[in-house]
PDB file of C-alpha atoms and ligand atoms in Angstrom:
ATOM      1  CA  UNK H  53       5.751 -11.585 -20.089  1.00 96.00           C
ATOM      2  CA  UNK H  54       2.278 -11.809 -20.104  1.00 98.00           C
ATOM      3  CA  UNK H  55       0.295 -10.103 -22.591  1.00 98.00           C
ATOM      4  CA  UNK H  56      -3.574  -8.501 -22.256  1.00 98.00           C
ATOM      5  CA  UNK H  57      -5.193  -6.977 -25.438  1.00 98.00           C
ATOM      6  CA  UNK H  58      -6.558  -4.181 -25.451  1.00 98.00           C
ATOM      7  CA  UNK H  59     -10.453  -4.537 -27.124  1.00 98.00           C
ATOM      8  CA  UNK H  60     -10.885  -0.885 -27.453  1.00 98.00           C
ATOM      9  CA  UNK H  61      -8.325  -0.884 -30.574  1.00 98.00           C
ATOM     10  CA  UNK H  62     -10.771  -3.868 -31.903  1.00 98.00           C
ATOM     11  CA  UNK H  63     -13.225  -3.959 -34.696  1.00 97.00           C
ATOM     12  CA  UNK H  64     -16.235  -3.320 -33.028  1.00 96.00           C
ATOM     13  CA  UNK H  65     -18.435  -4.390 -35.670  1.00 97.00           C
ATOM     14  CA  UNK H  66     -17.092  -7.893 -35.334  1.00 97.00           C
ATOM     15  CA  UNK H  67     -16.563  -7.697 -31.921  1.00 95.00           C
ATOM     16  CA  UNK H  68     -17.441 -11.739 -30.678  1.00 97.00           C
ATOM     17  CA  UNK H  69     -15.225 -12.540 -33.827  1.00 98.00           C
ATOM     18  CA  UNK H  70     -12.316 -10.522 -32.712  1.00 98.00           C
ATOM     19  CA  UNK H  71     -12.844 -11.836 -28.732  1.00 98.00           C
ATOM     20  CA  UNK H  72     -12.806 -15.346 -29.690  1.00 98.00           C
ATOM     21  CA  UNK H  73     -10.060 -14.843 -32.032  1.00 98.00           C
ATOM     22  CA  UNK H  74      -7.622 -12.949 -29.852  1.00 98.00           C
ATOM     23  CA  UNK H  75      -8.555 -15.519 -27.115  1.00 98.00           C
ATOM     24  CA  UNK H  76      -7.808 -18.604 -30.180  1.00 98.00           C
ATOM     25  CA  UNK H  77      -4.571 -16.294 -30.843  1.00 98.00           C
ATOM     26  CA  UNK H  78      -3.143 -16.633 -27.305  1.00 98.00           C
ATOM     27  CA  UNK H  79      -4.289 -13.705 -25.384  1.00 98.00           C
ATOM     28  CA  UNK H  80      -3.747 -14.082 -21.238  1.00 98.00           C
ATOM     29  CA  UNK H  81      -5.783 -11.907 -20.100  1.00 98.00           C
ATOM     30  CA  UNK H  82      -8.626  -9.208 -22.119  1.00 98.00           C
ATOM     31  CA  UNK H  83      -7.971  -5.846 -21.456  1.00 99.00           C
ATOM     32  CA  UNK H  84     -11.015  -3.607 -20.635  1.00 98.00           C
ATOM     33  CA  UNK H  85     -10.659   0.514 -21.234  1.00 98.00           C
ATOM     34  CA  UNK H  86     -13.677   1.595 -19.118  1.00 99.00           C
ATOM     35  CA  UNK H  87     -13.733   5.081 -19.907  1.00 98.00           C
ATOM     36  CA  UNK H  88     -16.510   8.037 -18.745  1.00 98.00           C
ATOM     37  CA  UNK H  89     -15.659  10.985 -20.424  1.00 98.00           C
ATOM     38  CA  UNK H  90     -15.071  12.928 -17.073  1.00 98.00           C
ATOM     39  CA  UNK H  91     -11.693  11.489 -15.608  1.00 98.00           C
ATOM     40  CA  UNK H  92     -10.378  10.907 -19.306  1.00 98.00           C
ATOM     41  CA  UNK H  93     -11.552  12.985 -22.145  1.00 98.00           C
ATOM     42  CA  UNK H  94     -13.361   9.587 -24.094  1.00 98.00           C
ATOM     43  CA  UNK H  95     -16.047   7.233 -23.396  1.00 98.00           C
ATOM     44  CA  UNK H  96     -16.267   3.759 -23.789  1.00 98.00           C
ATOM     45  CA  UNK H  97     -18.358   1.197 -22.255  1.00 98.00           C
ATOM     46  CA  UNK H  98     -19.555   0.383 -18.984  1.00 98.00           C
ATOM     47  CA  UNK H  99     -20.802  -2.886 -16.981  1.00 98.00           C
ATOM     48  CA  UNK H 100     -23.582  -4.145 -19.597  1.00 98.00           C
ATOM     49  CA  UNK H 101     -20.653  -4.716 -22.545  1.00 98.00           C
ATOM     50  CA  UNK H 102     -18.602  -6.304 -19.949  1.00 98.00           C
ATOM     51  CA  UNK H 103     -21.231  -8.651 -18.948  1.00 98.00           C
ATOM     52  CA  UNK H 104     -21.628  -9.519 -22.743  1.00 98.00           C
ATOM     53  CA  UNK H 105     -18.050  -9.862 -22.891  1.00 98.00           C
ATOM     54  CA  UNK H 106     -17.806 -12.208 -20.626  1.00 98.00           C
ATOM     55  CA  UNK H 107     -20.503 -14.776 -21.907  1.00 98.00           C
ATOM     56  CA  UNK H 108     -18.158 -15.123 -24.875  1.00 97.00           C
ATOM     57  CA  UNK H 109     -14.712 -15.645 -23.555  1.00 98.00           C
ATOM     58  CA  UNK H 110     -12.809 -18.270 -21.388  1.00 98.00           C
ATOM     59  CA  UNK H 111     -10.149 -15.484 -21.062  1.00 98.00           C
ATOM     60  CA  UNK H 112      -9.625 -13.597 -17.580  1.00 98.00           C
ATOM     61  CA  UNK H 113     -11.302 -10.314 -17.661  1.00 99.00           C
ATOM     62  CA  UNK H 114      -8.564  -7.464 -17.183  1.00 99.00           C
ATOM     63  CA  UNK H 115     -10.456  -4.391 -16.087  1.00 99.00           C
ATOM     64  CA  UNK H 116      -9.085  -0.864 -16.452  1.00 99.00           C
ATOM     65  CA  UNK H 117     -11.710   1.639 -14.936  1.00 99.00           C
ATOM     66  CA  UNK H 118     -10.407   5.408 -15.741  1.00 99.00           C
ATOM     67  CA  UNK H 119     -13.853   6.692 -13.705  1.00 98.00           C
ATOM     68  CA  UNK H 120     -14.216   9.101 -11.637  1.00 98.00           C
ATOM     69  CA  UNK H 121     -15.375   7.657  -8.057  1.00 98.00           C
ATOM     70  CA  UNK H 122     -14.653   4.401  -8.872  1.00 98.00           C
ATOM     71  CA  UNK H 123     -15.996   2.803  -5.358  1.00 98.00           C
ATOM     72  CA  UNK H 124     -19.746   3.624  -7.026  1.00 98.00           C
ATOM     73  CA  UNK H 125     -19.268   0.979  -9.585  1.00 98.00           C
ATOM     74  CA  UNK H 126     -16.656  -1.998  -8.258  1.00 98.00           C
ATOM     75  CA  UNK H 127     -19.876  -3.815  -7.567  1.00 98.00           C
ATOM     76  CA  UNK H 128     -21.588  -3.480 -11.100  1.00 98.00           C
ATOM     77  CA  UNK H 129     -17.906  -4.580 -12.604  1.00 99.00           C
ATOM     78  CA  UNK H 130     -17.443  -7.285 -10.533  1.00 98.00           C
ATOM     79  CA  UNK H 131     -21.136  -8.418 -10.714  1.00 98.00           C
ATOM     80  CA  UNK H 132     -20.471  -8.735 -14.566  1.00 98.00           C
ATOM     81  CA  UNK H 133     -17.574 -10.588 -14.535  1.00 98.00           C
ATOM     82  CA  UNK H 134     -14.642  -8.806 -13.930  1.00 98.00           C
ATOM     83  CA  UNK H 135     -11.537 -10.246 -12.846  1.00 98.00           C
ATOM     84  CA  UNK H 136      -9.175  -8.098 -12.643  1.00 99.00           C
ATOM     85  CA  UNK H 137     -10.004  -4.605 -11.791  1.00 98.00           C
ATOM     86  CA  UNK H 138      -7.783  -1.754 -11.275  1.00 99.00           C
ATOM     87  CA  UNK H 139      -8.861   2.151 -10.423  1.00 99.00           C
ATOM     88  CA  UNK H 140      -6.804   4.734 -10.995  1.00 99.00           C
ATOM     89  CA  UNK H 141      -5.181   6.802  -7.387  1.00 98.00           C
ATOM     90  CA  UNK H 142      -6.394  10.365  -9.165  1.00 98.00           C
ATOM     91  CA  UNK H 143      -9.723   9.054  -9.366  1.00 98.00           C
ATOM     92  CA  UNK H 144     -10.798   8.319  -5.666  1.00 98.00           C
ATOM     93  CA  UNK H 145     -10.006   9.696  -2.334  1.00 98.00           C
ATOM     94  CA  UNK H 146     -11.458   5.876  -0.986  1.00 98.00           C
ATOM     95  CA  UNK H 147      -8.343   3.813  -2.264  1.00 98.00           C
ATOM     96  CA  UNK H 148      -8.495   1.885   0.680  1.00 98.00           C
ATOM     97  CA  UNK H 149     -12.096   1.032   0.795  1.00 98.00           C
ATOM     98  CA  UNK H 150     -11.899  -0.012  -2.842  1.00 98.00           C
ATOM     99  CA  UNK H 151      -9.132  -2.292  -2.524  1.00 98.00           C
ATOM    100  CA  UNK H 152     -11.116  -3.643   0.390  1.00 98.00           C
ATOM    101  CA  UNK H 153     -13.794  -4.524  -1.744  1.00 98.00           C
ATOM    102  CA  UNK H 154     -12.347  -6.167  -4.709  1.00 98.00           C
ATOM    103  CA  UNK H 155     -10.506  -8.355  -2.445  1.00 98.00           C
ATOM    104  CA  UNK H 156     -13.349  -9.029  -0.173  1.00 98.00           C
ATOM    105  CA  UNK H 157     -15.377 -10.259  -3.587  1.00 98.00           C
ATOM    106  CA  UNK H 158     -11.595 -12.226  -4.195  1.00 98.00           C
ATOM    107  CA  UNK H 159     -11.021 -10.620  -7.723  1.00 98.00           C
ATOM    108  CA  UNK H 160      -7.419  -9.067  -8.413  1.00 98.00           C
ATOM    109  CA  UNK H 161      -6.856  -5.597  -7.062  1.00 99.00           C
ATOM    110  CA  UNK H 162      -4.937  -3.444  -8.974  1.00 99.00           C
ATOM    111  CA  UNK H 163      -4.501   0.559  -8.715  1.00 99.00           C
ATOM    112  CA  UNK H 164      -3.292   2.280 -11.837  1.00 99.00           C
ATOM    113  CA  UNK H 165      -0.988   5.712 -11.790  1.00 98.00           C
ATOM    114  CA  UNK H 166      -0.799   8.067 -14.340  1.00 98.00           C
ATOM    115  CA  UNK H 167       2.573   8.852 -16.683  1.00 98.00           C
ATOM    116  CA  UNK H 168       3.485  12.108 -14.277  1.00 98.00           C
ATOM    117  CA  UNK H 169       2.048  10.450 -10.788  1.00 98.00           C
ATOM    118  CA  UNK H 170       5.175   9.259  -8.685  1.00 98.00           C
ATOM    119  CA  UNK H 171       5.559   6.034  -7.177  1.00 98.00           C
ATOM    120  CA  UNK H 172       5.569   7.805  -4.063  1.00 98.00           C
ATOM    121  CA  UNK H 173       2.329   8.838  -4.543  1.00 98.00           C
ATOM    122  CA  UNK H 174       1.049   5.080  -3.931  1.00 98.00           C
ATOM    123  CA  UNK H 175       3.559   3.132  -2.206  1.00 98.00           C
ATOM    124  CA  UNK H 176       1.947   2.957   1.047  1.00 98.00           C
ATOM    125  CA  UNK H 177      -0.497   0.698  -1.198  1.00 98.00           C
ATOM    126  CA  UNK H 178       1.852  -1.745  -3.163  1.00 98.00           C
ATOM    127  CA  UNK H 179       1.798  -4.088  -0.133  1.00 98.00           C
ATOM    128  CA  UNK H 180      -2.185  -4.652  -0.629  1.00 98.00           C
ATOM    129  CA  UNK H 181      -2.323  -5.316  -4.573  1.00 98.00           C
ATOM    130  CA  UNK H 182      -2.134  -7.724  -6.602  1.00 98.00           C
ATOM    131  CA  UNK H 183      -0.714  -5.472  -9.617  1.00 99.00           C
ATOM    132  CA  UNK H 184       0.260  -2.496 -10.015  1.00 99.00           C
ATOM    133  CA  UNK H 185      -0.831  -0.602 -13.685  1.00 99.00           C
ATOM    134  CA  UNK H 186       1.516   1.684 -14.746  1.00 99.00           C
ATOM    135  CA  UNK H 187       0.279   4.151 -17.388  1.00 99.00           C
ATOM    136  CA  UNK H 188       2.581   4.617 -20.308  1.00 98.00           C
ATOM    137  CA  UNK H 189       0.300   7.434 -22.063  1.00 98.00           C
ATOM    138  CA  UNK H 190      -2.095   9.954 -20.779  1.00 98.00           C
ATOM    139  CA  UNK H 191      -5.209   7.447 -20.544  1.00 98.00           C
ATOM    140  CA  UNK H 192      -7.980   7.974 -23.248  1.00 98.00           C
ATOM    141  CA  UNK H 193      -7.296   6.467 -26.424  1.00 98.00           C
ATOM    142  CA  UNK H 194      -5.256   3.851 -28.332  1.00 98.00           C
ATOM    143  CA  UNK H 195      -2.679   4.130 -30.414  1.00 98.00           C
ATOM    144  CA  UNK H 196      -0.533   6.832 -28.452  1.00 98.00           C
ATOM    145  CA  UNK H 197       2.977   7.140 -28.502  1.00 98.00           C
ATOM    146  CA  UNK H 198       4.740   4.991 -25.388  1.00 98.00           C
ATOM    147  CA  UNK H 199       6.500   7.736 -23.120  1.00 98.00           C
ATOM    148  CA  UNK H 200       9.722   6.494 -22.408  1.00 98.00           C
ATOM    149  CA  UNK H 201      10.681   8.119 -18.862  1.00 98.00           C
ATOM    150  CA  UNK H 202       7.883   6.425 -17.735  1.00 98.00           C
ATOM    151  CA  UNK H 203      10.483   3.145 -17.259  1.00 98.00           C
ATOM    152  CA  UNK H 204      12.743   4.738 -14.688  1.00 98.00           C
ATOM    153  CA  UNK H 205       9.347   4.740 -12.574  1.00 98.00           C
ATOM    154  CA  UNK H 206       8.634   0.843 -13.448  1.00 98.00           C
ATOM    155  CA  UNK H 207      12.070   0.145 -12.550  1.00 98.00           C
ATOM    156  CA  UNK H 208      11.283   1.668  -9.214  1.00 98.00           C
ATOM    157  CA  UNK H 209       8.346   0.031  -8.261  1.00 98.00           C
ATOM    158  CA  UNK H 210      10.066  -3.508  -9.232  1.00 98.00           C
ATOM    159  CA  UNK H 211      12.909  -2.710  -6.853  1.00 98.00           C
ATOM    160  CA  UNK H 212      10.638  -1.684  -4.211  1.00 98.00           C
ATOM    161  CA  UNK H 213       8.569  -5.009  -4.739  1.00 98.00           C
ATOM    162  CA  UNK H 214      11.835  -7.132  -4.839  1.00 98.00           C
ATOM    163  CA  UNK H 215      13.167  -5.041  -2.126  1.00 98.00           C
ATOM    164  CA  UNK H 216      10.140  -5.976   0.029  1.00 98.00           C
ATOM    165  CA  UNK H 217       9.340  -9.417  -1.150  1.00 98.00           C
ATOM    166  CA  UNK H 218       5.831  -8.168  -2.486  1.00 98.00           C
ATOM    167  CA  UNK H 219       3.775 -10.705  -4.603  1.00 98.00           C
ATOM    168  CA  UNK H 220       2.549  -6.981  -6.183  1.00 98.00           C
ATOM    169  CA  UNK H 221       2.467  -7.492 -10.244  1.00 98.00           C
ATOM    170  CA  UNK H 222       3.597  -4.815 -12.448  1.00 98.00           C
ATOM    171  CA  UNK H 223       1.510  -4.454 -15.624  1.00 99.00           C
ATOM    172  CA  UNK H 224       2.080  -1.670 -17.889  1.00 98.00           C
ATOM    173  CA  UNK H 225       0.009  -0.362 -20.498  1.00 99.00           C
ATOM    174  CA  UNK H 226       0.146   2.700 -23.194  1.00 98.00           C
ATOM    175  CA  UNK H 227       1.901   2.978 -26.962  1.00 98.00           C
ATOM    176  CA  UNK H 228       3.513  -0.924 -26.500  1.00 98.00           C
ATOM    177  CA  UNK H 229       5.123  -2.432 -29.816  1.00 97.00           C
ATOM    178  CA  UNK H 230       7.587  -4.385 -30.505  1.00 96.00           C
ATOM    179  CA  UNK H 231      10.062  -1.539 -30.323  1.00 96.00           C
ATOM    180  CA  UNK H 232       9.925  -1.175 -27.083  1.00 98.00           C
ATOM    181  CA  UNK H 233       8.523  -4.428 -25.635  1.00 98.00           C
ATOM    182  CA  UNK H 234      12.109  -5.784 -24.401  1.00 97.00           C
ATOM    183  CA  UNK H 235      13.034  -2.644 -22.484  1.00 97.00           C
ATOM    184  CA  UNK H 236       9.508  -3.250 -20.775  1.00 98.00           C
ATOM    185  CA  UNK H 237      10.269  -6.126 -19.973  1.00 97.00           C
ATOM    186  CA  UNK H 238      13.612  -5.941 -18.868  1.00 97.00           C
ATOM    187  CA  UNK H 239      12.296  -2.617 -16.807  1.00 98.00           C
ATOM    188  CA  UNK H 240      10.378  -5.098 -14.979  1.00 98.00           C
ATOM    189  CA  UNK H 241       6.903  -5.178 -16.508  1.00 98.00           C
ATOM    190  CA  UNK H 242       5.142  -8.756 -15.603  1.00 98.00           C
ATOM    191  CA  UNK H 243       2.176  -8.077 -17.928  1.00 98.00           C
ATOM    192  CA  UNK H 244       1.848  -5.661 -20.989  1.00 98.00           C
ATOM    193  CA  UNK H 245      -0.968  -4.469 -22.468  1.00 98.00           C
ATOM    194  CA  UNK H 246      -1.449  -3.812 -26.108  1.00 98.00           C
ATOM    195  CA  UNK H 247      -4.393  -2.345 -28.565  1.00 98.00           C
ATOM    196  CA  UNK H 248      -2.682  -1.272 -31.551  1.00 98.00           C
ATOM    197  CA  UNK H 249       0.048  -3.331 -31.201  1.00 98.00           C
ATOM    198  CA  UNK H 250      -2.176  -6.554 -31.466  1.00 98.00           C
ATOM    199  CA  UNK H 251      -5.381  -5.638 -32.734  1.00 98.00           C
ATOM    200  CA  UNK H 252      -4.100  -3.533 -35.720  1.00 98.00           C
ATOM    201  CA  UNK H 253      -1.564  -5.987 -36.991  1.00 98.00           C
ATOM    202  CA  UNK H 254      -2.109  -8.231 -39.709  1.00 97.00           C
ATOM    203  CA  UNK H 255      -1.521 -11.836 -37.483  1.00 98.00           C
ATOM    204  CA  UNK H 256      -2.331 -11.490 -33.685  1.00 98.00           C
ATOM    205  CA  UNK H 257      -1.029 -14.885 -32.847  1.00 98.00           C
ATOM    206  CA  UNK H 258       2.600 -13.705 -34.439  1.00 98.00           C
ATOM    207  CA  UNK H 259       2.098  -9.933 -32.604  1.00 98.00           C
ATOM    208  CA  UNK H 260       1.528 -11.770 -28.935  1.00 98.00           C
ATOM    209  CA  UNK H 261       4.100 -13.738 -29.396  1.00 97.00           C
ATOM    210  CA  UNK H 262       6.472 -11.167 -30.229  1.00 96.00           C
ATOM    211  CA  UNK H 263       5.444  -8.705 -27.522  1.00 98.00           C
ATOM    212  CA  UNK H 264       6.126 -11.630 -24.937  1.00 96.00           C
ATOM    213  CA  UNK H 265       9.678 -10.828 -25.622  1.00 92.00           C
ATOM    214  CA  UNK H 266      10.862 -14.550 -24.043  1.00 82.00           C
ATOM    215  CA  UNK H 267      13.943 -14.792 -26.436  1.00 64.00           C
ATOM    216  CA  UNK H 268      15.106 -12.118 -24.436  1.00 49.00           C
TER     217      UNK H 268
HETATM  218  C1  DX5 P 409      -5.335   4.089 -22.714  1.00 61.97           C
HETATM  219  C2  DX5 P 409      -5.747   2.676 -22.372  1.00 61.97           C
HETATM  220  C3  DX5 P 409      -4.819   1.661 -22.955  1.00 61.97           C
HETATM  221  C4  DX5 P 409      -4.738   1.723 -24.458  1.00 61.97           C
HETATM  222  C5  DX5 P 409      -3.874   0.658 -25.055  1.00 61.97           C
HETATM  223  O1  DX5 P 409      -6.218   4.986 -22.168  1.00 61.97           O
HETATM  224  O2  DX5 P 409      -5.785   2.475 -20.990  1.00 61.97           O
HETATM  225  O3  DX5 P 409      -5.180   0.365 -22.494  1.00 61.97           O
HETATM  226  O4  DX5 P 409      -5.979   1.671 -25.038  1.00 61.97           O
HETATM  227  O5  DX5 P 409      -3.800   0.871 -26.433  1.00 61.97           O
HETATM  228  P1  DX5 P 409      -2.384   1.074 -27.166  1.00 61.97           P
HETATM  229  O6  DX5 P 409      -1.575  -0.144 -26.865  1.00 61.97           O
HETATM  230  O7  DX5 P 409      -2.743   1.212 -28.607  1.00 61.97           O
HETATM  231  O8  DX5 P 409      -1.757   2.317 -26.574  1.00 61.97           O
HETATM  232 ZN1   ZN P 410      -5.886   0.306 -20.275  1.00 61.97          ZN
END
């Protein structure tokens, strides 16, 4: 599995240290909470920090916009250096129009869903994205505890996808350790993200490594 730290659970007072050395570490992708207080109950950072981000890292920026009315900003994201963006479904009633545009600028589309949103919710979708973010925690901070149910629905969306031959990643992200990496992974997950479980352990080379879960 791919693995995509999460910088909100970094040290922010170090922060071009801890980019470069979760990028030295073996990072695949950087993890961006984008967070305005409204559709989450935390902020966090908006288009200017990404921007500065990106000046500083090789890595592929993985962009998690929990926003309200996310079609206002793609362009700001994008403009500073987004890769990957995803928008969550309960945050938009333009879910088409926004996947329009991030491909149309040929970044990776991805919508996220909430712990208690069904897969039904967005299938009609999975055919258009690149990945699919499944939320293992109510979205707002780091450091939550995983909510296992929350697999039977990744398991669902990765039969649907083989079902239909879909090129749709599944990433999951919320409460990931090594506890319950494997089961991830073996649910289906293609990409994990983790805060806590890289950015507050001792070694982050050792923590990605485990979280991959290949011996598996
Ligand atoms: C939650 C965020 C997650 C989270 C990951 O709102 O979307 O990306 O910060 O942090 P951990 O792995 O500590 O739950
Ligand atoms: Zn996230």
């Amino acid at each position: 599995m791919k693995v995509a730290p999460s910088i909100i659970a970094a040290n922010f007072a170090a922060f071009q240290n801890e980019i470069k050395g979760i990028e030295k570490a073996g990072a695949d992708l950087l993890h961006l909470d984008v967070m305005d207080g409204v559709f989450v109950p935390n902020l966090t950072f908006g288009p200017m920090v990404v921007d500065a981000i990106n000046t500083v890292t090789e890595l592929e920026l993985d962009t998690h916009l929990m926003i309200i009315n996310p079609e206002k900003y793609l362009k700001q994201f994008i403009d500073a250096g987004a890769d990957w963006i995803s928008f969550h479904c309960e945050a938009t009633k333009q879910t088409d129009t926004c996947l329009e545009y991030i491909k149309g600028r040929n970044r990776k589309a991805g919508l996220a869903i909430n712990p208690t949103t069904p897969f039904a919710r967005i299938i009609q979708y999975v055919e258009q994205l690149d990945y699919l973010l499944i939320m293992t925690v109510n979205p707002g901070f780091y450091g939550q505890k995983f909510m296992s149910d929350v697999l039977t629905k990744v398991k669902e969306a990765k039969d649907y996808i083989n079902k239909h031959e879909l090129s749709c990643l599944l990433e999951v992200d919320g409460g990931i350790n090594y506890a319950n990496a494997c089961l991830i992974n073996q649910a289906g997950a293609d990409i994990i993200v983790a805060g806590a479980g890289v950015f507050k352990q001792e070694n982050y080379s050792e923590a990605i490594e485990r979280l991959r879960c290949s011996k598996v």
